[in-house]
Tab-separated table of C-alpha atoms in Angstrom:
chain	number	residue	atom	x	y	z
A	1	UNK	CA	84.442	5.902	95.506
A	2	UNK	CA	85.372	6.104	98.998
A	3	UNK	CA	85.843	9.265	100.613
A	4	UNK	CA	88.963	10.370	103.360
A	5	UNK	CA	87.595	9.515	106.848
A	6	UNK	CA	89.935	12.020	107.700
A	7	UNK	CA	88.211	14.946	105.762
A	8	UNK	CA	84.889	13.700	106.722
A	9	UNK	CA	86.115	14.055	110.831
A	10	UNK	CA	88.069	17.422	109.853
A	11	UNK	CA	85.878	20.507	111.201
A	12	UNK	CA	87.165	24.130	110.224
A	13	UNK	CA	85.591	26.705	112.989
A	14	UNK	CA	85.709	29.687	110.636
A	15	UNK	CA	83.525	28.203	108.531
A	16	UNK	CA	81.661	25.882	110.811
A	17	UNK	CA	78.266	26.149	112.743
A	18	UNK	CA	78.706	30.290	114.041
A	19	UNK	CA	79.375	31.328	110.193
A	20	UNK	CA	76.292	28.884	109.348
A	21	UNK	CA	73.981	31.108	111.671
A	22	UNK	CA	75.530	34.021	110.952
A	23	UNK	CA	74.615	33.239	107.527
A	24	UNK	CA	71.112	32.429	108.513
A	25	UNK	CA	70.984	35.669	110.382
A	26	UNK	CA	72.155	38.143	107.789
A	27	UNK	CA	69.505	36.250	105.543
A	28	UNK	CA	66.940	37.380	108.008
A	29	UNK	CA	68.027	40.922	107.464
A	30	UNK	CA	70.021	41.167	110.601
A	31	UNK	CA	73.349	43.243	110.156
A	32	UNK	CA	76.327	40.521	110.771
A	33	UNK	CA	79.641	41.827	111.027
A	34	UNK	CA	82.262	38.951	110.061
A	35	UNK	CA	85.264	38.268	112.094
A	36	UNK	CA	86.029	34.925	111.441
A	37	UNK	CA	88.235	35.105	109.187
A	38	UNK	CA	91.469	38.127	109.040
A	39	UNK	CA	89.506	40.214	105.944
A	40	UNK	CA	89.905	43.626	107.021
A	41	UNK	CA	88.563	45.375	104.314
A	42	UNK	CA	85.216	43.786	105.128
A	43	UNK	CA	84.927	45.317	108.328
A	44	UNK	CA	85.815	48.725	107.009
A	45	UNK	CA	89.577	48.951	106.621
A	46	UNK	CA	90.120	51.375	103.690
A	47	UNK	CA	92.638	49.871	101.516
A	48	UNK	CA	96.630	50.942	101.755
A	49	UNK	CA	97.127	52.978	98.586
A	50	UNK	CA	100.975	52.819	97.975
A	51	UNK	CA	100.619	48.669	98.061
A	52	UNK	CA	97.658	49.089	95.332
A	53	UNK	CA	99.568	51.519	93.572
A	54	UNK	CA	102.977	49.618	93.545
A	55	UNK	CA	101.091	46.152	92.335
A	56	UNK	CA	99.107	48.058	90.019
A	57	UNK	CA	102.557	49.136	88.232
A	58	UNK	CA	103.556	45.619	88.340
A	59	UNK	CA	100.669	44.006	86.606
A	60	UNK	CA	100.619	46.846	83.967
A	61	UNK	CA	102.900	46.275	80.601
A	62	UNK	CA	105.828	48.772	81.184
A	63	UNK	CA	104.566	50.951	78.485
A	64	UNK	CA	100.966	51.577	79.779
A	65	UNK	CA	103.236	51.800	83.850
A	66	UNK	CA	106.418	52.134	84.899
A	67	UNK	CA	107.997	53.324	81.194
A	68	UNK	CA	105.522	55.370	80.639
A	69	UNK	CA	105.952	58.854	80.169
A	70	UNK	CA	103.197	59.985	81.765
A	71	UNK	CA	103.356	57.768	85.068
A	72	UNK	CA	104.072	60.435	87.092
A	73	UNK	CA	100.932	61.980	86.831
A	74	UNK	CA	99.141	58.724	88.005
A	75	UNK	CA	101.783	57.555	90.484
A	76	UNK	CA	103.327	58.675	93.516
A	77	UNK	CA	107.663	58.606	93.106
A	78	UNK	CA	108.078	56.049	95.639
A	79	UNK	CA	105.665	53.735	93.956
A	80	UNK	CA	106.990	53.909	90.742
A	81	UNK	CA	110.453	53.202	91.795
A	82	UNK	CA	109.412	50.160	94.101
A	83	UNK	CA	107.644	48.715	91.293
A	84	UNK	CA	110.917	49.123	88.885
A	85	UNK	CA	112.692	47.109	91.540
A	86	UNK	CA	110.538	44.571	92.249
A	87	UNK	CA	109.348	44.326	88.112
A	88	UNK	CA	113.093	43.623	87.184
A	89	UNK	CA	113.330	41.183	90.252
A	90	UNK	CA	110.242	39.213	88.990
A	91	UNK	CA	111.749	39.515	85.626
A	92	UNK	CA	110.308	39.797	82.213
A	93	UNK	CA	107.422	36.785	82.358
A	94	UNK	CA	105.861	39.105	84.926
A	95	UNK	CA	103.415	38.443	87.843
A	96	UNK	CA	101.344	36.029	86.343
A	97	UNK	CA	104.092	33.702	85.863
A	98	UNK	CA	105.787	30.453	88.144
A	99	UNK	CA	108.507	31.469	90.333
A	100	UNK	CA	111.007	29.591	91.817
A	101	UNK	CA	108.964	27.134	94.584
A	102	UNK	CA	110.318	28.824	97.369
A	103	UNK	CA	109.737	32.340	96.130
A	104	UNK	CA	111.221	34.973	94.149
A	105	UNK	CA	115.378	35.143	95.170
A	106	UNK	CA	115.071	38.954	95.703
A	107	UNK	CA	112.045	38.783	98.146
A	108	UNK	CA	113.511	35.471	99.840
A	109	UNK	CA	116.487	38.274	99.990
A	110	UNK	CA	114.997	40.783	101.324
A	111	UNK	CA	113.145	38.578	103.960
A	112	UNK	CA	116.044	37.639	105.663
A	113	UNK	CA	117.850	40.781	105.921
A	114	UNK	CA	114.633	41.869	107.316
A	115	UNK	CA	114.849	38.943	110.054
A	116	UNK	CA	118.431	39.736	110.376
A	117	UNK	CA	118.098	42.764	111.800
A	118	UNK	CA	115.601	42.274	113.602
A	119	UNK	CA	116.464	39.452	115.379
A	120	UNK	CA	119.848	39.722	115.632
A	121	UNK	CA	121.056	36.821	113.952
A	122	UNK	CA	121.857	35.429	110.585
A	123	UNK	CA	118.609	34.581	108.318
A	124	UNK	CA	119.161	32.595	105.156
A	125	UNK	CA	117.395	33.172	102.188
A	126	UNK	CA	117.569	29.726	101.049
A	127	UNK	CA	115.713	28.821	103.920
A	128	UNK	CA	112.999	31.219	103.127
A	129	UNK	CA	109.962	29.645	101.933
A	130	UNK	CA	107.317	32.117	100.550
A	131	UNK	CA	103.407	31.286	100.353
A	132	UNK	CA	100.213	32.608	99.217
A	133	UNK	CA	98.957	33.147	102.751
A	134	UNK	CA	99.660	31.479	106.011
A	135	UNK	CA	96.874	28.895	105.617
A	136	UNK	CA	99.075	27.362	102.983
A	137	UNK	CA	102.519	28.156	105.100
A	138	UNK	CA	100.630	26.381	107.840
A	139	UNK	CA	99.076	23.201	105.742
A	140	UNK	CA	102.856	22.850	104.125
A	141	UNK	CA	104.638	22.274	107.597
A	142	UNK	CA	102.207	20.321	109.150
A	143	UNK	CA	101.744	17.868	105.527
A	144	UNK	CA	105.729	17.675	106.396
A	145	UNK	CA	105.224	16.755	110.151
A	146	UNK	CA	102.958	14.450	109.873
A	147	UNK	CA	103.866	10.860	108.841
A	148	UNK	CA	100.689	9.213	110.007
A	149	UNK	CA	97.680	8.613	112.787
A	150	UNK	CA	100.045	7.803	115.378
A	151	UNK	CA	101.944	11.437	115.492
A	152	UNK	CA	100.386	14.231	117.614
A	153	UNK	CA	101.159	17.776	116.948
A	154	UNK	CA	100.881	20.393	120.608
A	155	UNK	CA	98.869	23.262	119.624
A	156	UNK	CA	98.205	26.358	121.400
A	157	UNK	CA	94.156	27.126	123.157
A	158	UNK	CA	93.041	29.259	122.040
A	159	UNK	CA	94.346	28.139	118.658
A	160	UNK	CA	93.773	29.331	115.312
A	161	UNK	CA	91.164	27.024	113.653
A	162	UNK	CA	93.089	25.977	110.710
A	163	UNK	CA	95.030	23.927	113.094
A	164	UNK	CA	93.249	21.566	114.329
A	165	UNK	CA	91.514	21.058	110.597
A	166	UNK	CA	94.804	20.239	108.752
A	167	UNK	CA	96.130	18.367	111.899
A	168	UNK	CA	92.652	16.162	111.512
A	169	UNK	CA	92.498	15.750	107.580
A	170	UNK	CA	96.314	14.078	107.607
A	171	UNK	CA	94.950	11.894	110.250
A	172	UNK	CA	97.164	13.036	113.123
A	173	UNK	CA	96.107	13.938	116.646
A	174	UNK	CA	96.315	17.448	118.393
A	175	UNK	CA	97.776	18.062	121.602
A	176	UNK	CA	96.325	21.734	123.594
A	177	UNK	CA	98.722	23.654	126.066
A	178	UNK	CA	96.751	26.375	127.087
A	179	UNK	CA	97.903	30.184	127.167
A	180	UNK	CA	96.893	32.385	130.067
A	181	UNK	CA	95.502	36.067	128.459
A	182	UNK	CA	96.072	37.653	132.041
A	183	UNK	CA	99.765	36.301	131.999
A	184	UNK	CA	100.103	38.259	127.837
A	185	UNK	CA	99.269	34.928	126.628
A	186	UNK	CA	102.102	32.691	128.217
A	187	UNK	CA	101.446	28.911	128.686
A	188	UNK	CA	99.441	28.381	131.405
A	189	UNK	CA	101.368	26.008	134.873
């Protein structure tokens, strides 16, 4: 079988030689703190309760959550009523089920009022695509730039790592403009 040449050249930093030693480190005993990649909770971020809380309510059947008579004892108001919304928005096959590719309509919805008013100008929802993550936002628009080895995609130094890894596995080539941090980050003259 032949392997991608691509993959084989692709090189993923947050994974790549610093985690390695890192690795080798912490197996030594030494305490390693892990920035690498954006877990807060590993670094000591206490979880946010009313998101727990509100997805709890979601994954439970309605009669053991949001029906039941007792939820108020276990469940603050406001979470209970978010997780009515968004339950009859995600509809009866519940959380574990497909969606629509680009997302749930309510949350596509809600996005772009969201961007709306923030940015002052019209957001559609059908051109709202929702993801697991930005890795996978990320690796869908590039696997849509990139036609072949002869396209080069500019990317930002410093530059988020997953970058230049998906940019390398399709084959393509990456471009740095470099950002100033004593001019907040603006592309460097």
């Amino acid at each position: 079988m032949n392997r991608s040449q691509n993959l084989r050249r692709m090189q993923y930093a947050v994974r790549g030689e610093v985690v390695i030693r890192a690795d080798a480190m912490a197996a030594e005993g030494r305490k390693i703190i892990y920035t690498n990649i954006g877990n807060p909770h590993a670094v000591g971020q206490k979880p946010i309760t009313y998101y727990r809380q509100v997805l709890s309510l979601c994954d439970l059947p309605p009669e053991c959550g949001v029906d039941n008579p007792t939820v108020a004892s276990g469940f603050p108001a406001d979470a209970v009523e978010r997780a009515r919304e968004l339950r009859a928005a995600i509809g009866d096959a519940g959380t574990g089920a497909y969606t629509n590719s680009q997302g749930i309509g309510k949350f596509r919805n809600d996005v772009a009022q969201f961007i709306s008013a923030r940015d002052g100008h019209i957001s559609l929802p059908s051109n709202i695509f929702l993801t697991n993550g930005a890795s996978s936002a990320i690796e869908f628009v590039l696997t849509g730039l990139i036609g072949g080895n002869r396209d080069a995609i500019m990317i930002p130094i410093p530059q988020y790592p997953i970058y230049s890894a998906i940019i390398s596995r399709l084959g393509a080539r990456q471009v740095g403009y470099y950002l100033d941090e004593d001019k907040g980050w603006a592309i460097t003259e």
